[in-house]
Short mmCIF file of C-alpha atoms (C1' of nucleotides) in Angstrom, two decimals:
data_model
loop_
_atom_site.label_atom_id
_atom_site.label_comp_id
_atom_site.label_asym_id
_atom_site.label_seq_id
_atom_site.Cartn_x
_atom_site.Cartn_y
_atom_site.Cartn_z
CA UNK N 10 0.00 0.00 0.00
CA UNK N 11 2.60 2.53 -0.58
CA UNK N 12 0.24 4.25 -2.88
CA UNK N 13 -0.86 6.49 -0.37
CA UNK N 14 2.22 8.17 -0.39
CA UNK N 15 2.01 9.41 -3.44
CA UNK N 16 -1.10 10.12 -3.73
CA UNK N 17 -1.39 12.45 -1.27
CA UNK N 18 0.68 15.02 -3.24
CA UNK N 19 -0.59 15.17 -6.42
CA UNK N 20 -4.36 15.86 -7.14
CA UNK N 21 -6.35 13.12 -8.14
CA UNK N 22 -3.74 11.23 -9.41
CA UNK N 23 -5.04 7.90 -10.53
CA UNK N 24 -4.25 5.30 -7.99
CA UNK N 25 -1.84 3.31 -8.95
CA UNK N 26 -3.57 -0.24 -9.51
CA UNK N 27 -2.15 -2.94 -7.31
CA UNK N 28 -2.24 -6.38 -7.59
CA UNK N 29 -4.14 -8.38 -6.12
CA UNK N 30 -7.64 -7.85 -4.11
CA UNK N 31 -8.82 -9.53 -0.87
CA UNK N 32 -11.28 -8.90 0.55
CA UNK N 33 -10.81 -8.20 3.86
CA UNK N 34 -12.27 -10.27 6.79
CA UNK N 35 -10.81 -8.77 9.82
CA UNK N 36 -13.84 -8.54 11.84
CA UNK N 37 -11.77 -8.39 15.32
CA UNK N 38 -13.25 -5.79 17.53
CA UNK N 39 -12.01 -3.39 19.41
CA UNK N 40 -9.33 -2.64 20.93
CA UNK N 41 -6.90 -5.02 21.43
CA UNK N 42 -3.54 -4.01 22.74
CA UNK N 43 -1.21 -5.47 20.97
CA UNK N 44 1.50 -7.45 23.16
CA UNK N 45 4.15 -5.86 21.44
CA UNK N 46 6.35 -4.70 18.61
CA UNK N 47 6.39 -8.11 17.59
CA UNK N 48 3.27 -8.68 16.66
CA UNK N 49 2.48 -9.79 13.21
CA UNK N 50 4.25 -7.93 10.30
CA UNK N 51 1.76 -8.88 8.15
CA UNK N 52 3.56 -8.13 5.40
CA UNK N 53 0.84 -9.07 2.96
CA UNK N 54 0.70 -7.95 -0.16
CA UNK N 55 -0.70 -4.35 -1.27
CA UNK N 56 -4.10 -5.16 0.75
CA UNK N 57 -2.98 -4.17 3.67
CA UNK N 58 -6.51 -4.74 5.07
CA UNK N 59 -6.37 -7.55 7.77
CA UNK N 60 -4.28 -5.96 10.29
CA UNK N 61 -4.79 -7.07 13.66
CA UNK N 62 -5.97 -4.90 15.68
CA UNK N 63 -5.19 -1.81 17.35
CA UNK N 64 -5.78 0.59 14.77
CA UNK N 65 -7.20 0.86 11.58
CA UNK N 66 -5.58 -0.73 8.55
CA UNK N 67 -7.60 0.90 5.20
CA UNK N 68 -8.01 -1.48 2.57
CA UNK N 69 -6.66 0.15 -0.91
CA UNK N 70 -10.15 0.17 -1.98
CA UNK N 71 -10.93 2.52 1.26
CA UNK N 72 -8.24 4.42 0.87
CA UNK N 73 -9.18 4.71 -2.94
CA UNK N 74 -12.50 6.04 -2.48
CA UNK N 75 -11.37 8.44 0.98
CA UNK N 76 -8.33 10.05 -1.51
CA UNK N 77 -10.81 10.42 -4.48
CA UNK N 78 -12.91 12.27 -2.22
CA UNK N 79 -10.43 14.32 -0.74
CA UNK N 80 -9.28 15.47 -4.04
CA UNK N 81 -12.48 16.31 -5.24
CA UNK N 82 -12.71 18.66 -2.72
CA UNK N 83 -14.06 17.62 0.19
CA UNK N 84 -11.53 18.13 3.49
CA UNK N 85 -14.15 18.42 6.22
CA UNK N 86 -16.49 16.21 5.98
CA UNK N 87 -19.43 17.17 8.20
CA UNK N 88 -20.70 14.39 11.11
CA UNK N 89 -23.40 13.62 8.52
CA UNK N 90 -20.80 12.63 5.84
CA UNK N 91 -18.54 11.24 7.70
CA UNK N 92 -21.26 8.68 8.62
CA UNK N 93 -22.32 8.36 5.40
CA UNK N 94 -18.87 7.69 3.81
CA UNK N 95 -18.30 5.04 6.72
CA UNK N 96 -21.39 3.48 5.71
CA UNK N 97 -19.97 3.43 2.35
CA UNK N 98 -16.60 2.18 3.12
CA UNK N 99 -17.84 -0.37 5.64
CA UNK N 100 -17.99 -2.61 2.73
CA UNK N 101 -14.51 -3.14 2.29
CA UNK N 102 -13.44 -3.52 5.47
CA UNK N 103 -13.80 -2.67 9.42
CA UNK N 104 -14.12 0.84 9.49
CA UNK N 105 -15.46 3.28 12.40
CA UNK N 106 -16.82 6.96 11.88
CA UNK N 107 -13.85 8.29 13.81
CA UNK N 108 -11.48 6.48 11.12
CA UNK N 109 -13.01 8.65 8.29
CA UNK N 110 -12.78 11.41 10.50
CA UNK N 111 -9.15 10.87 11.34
CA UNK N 112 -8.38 10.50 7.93
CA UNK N 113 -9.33 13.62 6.85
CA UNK N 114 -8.64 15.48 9.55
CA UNK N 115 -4.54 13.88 8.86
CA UNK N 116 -5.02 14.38 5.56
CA UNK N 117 -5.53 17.63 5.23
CA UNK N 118 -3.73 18.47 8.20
CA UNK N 119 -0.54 16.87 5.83
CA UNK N 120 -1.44 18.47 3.06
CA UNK N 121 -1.57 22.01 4.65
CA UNK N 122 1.89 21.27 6.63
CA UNK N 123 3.74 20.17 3.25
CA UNK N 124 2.91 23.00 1.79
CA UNK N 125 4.00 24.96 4.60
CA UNK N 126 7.33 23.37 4.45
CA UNK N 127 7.61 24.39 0.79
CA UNK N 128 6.72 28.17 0.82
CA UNK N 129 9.32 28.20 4.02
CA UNK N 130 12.10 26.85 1.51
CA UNK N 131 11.07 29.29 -1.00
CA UNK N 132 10.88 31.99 1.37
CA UNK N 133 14.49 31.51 2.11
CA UNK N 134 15.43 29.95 -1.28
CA UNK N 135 14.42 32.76 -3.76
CA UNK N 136 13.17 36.20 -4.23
CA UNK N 137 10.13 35.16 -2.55
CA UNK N 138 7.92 35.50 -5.59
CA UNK N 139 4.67 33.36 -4.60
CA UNK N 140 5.46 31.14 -7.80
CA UNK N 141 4.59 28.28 -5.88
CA UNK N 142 1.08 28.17 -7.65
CA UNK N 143 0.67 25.04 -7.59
CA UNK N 144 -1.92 24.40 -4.89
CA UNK N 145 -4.87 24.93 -5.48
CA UNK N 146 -6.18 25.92 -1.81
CA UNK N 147 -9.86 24.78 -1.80
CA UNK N 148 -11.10 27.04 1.02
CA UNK N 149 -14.56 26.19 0.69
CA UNK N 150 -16.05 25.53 3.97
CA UNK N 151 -19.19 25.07 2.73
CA UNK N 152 -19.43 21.19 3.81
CA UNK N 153 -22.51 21.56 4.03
CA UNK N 154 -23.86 22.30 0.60
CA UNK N 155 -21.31 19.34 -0.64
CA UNK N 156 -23.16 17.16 1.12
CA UNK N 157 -26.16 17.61 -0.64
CA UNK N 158 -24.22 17.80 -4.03
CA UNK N 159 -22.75 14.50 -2.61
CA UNK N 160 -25.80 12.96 -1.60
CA UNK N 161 -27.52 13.73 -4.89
CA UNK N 162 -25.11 14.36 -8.10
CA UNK N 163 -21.52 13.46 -8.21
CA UNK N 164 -21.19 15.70 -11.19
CA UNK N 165 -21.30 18.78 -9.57
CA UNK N 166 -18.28 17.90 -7.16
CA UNK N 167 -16.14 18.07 -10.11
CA UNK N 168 -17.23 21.69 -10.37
CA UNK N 169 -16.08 22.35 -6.98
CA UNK N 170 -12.46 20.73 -7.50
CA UNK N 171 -11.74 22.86 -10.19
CA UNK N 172 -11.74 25.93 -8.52
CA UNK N 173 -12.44 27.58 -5.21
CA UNK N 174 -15.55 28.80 -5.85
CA UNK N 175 -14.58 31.54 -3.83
CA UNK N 176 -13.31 34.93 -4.78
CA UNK N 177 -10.01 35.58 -3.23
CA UNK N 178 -10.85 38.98 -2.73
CA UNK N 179 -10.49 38.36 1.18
CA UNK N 180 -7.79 39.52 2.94
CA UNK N 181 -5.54 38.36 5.12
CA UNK N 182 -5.55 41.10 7.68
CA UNK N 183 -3.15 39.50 9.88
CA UNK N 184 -2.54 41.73 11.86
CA UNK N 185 -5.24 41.38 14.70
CA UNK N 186 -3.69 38.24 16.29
CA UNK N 187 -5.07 39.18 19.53
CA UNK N 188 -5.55 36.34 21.12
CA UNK N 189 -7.24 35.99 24.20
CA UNK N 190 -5.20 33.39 26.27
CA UNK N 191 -2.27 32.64 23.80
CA UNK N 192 0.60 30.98 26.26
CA UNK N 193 2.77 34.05 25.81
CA UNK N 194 4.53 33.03 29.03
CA UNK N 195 5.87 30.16 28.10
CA UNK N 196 8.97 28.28 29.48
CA UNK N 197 7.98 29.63 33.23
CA UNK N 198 8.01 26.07 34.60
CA UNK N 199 10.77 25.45 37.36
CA UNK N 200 8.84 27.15 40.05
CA UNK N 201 7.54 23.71 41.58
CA UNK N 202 9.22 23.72 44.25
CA UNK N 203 10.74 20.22 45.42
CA UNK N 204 11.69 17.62 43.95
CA UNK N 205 9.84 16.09 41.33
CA UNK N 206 8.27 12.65 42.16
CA UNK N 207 7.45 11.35 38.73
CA UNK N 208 10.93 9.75 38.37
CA UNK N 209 10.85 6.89 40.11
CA UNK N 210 7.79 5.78 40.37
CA UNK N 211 4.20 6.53 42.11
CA UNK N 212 4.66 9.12 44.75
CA UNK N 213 1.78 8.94 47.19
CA UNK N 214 -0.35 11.50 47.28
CA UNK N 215 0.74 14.80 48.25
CA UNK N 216 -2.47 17.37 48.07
CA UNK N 217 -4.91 15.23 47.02
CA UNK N 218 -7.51 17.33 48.49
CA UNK N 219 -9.13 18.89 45.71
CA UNK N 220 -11.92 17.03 45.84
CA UNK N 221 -12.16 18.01 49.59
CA UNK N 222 -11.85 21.45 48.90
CA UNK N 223 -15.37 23.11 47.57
CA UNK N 224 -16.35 26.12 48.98
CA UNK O 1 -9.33 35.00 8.32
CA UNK O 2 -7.11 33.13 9.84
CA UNK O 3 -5.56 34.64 12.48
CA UNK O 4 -3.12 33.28 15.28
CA UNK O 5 -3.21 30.16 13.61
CA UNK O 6 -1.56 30.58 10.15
CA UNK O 7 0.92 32.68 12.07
CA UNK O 8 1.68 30.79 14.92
CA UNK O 9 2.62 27.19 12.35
CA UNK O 10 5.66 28.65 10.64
CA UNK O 11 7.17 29.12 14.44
CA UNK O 12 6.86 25.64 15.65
CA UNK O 13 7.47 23.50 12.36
CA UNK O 14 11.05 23.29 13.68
CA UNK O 15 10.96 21.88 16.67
CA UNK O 16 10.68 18.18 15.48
CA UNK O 17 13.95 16.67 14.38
CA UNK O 18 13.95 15.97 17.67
CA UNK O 19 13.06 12.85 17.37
CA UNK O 20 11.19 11.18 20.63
CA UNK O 21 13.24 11.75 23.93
CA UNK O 22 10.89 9.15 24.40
CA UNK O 23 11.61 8.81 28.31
CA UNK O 24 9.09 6.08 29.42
CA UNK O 25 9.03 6.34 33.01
CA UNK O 26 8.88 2.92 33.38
CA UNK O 27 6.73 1.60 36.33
CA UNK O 28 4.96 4.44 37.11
CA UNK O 29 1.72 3.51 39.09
CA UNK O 30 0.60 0.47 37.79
CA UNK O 31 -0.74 0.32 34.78
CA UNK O 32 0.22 2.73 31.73
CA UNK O 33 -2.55 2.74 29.47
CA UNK O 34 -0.66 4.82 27.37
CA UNK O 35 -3.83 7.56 26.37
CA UNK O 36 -2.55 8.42 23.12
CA UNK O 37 0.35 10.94 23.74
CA UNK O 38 2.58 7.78 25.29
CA UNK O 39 3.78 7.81 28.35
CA UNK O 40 5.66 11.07 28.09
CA UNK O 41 4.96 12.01 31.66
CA UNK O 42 7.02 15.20 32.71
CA UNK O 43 9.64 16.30 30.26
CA UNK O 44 8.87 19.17 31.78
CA UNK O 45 10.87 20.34 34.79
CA UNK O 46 12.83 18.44 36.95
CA UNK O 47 15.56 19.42 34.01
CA UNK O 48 14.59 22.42 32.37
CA UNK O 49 16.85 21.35 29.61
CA UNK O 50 14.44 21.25 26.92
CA UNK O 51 12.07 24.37 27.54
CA UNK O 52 10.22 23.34 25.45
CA UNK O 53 6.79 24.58 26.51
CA UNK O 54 4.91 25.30 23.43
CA UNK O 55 1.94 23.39 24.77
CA UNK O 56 1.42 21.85 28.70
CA UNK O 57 2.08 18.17 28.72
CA UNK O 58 0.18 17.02 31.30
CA UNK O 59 2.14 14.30 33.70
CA UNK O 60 0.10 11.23 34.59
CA UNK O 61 -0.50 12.13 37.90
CA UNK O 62 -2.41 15.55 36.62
CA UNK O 63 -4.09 13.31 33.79
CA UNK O 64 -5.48 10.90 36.72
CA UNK O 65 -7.07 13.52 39.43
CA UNK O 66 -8.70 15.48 36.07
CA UNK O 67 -10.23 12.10 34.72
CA UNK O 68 -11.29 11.25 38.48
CA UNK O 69 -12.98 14.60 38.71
CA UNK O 70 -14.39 14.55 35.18
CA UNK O 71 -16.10 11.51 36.15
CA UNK O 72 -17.14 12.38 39.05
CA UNK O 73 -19.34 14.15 37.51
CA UNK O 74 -17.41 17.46 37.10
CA UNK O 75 -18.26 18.90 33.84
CA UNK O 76 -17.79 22.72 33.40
CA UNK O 77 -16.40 23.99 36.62
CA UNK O 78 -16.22 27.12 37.58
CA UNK O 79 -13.20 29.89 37.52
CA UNK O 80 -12.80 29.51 40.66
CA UNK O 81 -12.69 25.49 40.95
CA UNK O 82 -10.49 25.86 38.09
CA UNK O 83 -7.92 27.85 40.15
CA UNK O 84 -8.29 25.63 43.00
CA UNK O 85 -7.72 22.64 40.52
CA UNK O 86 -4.50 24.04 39.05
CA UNK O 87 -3.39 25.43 42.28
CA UNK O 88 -3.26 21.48 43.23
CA UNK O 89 -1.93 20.18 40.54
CA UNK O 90 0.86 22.32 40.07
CA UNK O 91 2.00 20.02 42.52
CA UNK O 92 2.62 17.46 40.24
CA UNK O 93 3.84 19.80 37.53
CA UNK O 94 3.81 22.89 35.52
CA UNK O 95 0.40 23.63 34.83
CA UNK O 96 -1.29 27.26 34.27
CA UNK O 97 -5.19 27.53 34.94
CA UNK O 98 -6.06 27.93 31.22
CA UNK O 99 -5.05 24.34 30.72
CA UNK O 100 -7.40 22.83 33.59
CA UNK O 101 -9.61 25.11 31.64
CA UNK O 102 -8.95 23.34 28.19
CA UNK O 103 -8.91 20.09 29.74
CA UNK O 104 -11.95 20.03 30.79
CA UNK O 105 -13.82 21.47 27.81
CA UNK O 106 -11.89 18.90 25.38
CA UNK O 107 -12.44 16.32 27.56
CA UNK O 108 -16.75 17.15 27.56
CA UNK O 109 -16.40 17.84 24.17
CA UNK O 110 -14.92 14.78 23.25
CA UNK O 111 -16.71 12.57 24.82
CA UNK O 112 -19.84 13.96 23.64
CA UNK O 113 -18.46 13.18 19.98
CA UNK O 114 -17.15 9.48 20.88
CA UNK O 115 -20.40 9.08 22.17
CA UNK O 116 -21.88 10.53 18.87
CA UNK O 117 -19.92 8.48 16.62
CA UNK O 118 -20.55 5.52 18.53
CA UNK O 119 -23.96 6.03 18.33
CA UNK O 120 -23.71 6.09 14.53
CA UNK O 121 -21.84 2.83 13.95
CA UNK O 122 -23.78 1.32 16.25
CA UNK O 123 -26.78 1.83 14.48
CA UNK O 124 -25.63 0.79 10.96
CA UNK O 125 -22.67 -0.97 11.29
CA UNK O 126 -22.29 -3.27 14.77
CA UNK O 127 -25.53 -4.28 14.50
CA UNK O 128 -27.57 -2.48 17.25
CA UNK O 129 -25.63 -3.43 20.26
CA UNK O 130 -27.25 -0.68 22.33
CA UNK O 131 -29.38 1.96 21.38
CA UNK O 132 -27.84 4.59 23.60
CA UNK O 133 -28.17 6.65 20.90
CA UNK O 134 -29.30 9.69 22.13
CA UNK O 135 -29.35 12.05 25.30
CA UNK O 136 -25.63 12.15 26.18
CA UNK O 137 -24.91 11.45 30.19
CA UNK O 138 -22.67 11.41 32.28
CA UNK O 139 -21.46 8.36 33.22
CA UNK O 140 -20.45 7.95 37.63
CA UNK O 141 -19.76 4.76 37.46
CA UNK O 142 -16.48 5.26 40.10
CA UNK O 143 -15.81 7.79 42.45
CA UNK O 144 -19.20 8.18 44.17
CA UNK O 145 -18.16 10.36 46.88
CA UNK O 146 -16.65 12.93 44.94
CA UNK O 147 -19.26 13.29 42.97
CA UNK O 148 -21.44 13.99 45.77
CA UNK O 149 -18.91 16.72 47.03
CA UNK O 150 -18.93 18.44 44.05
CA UNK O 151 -22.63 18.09 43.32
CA UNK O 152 -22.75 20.61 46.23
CA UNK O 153 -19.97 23.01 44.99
CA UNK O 154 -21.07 22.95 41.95
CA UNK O 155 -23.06 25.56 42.11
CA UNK O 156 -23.59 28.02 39.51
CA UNK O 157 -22.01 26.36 36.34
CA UNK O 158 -22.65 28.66 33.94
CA UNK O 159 -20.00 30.85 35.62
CA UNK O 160 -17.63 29.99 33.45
CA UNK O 161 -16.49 33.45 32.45
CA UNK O 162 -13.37 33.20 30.45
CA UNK O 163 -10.50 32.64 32.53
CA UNK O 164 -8.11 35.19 31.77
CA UNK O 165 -7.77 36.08 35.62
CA UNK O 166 -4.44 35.34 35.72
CA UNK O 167 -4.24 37.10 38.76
CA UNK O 168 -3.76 35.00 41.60
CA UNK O 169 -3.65 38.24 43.36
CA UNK O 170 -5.08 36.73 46.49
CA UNK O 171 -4.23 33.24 47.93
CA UNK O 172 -6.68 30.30 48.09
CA UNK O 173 -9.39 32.71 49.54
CA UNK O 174 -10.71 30.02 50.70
CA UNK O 175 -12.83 32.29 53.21
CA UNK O 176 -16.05 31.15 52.47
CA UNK O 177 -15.74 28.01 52.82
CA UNK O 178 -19.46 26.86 53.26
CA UNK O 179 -20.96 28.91 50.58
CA UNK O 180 -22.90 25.61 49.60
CA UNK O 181 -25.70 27.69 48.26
CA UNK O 182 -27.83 24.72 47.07
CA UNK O 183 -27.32 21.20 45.70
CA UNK O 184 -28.74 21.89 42.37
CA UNK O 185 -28.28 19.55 39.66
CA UNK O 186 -24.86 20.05 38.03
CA UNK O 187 -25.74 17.79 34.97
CA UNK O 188 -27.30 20.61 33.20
CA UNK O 189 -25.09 20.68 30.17
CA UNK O 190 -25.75 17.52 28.84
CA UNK O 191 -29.01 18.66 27.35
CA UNK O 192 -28.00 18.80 23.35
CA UNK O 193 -28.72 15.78 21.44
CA UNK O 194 -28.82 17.06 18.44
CA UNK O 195 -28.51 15.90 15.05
CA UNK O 196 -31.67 14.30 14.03
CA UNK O 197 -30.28 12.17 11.53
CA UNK O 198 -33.10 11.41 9.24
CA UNK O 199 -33.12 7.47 9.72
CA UNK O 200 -34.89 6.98 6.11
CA UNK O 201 -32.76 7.93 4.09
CA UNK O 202 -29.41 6.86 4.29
CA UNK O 203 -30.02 3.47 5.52
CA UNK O 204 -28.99 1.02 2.95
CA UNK O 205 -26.77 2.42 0.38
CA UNK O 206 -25.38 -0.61 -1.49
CA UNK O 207 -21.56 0.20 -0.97
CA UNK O 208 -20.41 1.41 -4.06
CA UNK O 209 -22.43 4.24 -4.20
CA UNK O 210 -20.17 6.85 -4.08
CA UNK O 211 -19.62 6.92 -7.76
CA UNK O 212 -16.61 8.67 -7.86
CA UNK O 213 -16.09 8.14 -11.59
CA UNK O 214 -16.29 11.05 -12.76
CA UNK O 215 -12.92 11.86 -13.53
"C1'" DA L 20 18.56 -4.96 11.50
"C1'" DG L 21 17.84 -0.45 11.80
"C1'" DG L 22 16.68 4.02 10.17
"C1'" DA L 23 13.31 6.75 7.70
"C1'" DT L 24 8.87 7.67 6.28
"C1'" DA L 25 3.88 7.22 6.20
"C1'" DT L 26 -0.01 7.52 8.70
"C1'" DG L 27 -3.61 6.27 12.40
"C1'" DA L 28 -4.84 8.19 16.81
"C1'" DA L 29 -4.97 11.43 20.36
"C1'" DT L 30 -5.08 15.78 22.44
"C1'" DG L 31 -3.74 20.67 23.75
"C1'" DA L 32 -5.12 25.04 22.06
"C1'" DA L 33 -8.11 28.06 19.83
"C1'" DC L 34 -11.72 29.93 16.81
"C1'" DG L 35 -16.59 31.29 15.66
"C1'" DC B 15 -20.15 24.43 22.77
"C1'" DG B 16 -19.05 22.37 18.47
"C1'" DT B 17 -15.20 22.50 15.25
"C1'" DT B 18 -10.94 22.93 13.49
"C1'" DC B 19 -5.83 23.34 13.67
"C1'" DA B 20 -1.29 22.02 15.07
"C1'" DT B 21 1.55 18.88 17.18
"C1'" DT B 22 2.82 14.76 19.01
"C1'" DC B 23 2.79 9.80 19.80
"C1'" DA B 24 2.59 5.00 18.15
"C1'" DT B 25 2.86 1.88 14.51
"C1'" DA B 26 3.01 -0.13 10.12
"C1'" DT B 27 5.61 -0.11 6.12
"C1'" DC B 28 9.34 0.88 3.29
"C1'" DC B 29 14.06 1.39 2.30
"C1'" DT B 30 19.00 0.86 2.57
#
DNA sequence: AGGATATGAATGAACG
DNA sequence: CGTTCATTCATATCCT
C-alpha cells in the first residue's frame, strides 16, 4: 500500500492499480492491545486490510474512495458525511466513523503542513515571488452544501475541484492576532518547588484534596 | 481569516527533528494505558533542559485527578474550581489555569463526539448493540463520593467566564468556605442531542455508491 | 537490523 | 459548545 504516499501530493492522481484484491475479513473488535512490537508484520501484499488490531488498517479500496474524495474537494467532511462515507466504506473492510474522520482530519492536516514546508524553503530559497502556484487551496467551507451535491449528483463535485468557488478577494488582515489566552509566558516552569516525584515511580499522594476542597 | 493560527505554524514546524526523547518512566503507578500521547509524563521540569513549553504536557499524575474529577461528575467547573484545581496540581507539575480550563472542555467535548460516533456505527454498522443513541450522560460509574462533594460546589455552572484572571492576586481565599448555596443539579449541560439524523434515508446504500467516476 | 517515512490516533489550544 | 488546527505519539511499512 505505498500508494498512499504518493497520492497524497498530487491531485487526483489515478491510484496506482495494485495487484491483487482480498477482501478483507478482519472482523476483530475493538481494541486489542497489541503485546508488542512483535506482533504480526503482516507483510501481505498491497491489501494491507487484515491488520490485527489496534488501529485501523484501510483497505486500498478505502483508501481509494477516501483520496478520491479528498481530491475532489471535500476536506471536512461534516458528522453527517462522515457517517455516510463510513457506511460506504464499511464494505470493504472494518471501518469506524472516527477512522473517516481521522483521515481527513490527517489528511488535510498533511497536506496544509507540506505546503508549509515548501513556501518556508522558497521563502528563504528565492526572491520570494509566490510562484509556488501550484496548490490549489480549496477554502470552501461550505461542507454543508457538498453534502447535498454529494448525496444527490456526483457531477457537480467536479465543479467544486476545479476551482475555489470563492473569490479571493479576502484579505488576510493578519494583523489582529489578539488572542485571548495565547501561552505568551511560556517556558515559566521550574517554580515547583521540590523535587519532582514522577521519576521513580508513584509518589503517594501529596495534596490530594481537591476534591475536599469546595467552597 | 485566519488569524493566530496561520501565524503561529511557521514558528513551531522546527521543533521536530527531535526525534522522541521518548523517556518512558517505566513503572509508574501500575498500569500505563498509554492515552494516546505515550507515556511522556514530565519532560517538563525536573531538568529544564528542553524548555520546550509550546503546549502543557500534562504528567500522569495531573491526567489521573482530572479524569477522576471529570467523572465524578465534574463537567464545566467554575473559575474559581479551576484555580483551586490548578493550584493542586501544580503540585505534580507545571500547569497554568487555562489548561485545567482546556482540559476540561476537550475532555466534555470529546466525549460527547465518541459518544456521537458511537452512536452512529452502532446503528448501521455493529448491529444495534445498544441503542444509547441519544441524550448524552454522564457516566459515575467510580468515584461516588466525589461526585457527591462536588454536586454541592457545583453551584452556579454557567459561571464559566473566560478565565483570563491570571491574577492569583489573592491566595486560596478560601474564606467562604461553606458557601454551599444549594445542591442543584450540576448535569445541566448535557441537554444537546442534536442531530436528528433522518433514519430513512441513508439506511442502505449498497456500498459502491459513491460513484466517484467522474474523472 | 535499523533508520526513515507514512499515517492512524490522540489531544492541547483556539476559533466562531 | 461544536469544530478545526497544530503537534505529538505510536505503529506499520518501506528502504537501505
Amino acid at each position: 500500500m505505498q500508494t498512499v504516499r504518493d497520492l497524497s501530493i498530487c491531485f487526483r492522481r489515478q491510484i496506482e492499480n495494485h495487484h491483487h484484491l482480498r477482501v478483507m475479513e478482519e472482523s476483530m473488535s475493538g481494541f486489542c492491545i497489541s503485546d508488542g512490537r512483535g506482533s504480526v508484520a503482516n507483510n501481505n501484499n498491497s491489501g494491507g486490510s487484515g491488520t490485527k488490531c489496534g488501529r485501523w488498517n484501510p483497505t486500498t479500496e478505502q483508501v481509494k474512495v477516501l483520496t478520491e474524495l479528498f481530491s475532489s474537494g471535500l476536506r471536512t467532511p461534516s458528522t453527517d458525511q462522515i457517517q455516510r462515507i463510513s457506511n460506504q466504506l464499511s464494505f470493504y473492510g472494518k471501518i469506524e466513523s472516527k477512522n473517516v474522520f481521522y483521515w481527513f482530519q490527517n489528511h488535510k492536516a498533511r497536506e496544509r503542513q507540506k505546503r508549509r514546508r515548501l513556501s518556508f524553503d522558497h521563502d528563504h530559497g528565492g526572491g520570494g515571488v509566490g510562484d509556488n502556484h501550484s496548490t490549489i487551496n480549496i477554502n470552501h467551507s461550505s461542507t454543508q452544501s457538498f453534502a447535498q451535491l454529494y448525496s444527490e449528483s456526483e457531477k457537480v463535485i467536479e465543479t467544486l475541484q476545479l476551482f475555489p468557488l470563492n473569490s479571493f478577494g479576502e484579505s488576510e488582515s493578519s494583523d489582529k492576532l489578539s488572542s485571548r489566552v495565547h501561552a505568551n509566558d511560556q517556558c515559566r516552569d521550574n517554580n515547583n518547588l521540590m523535587f519532582s516525584y514522577t521519576m521513580g515511580e508513584q509518589i503517594d499522594h501529596p495534596p490530594l484534596d481537591l476534591r475536599l476542597s469546595f467552597m
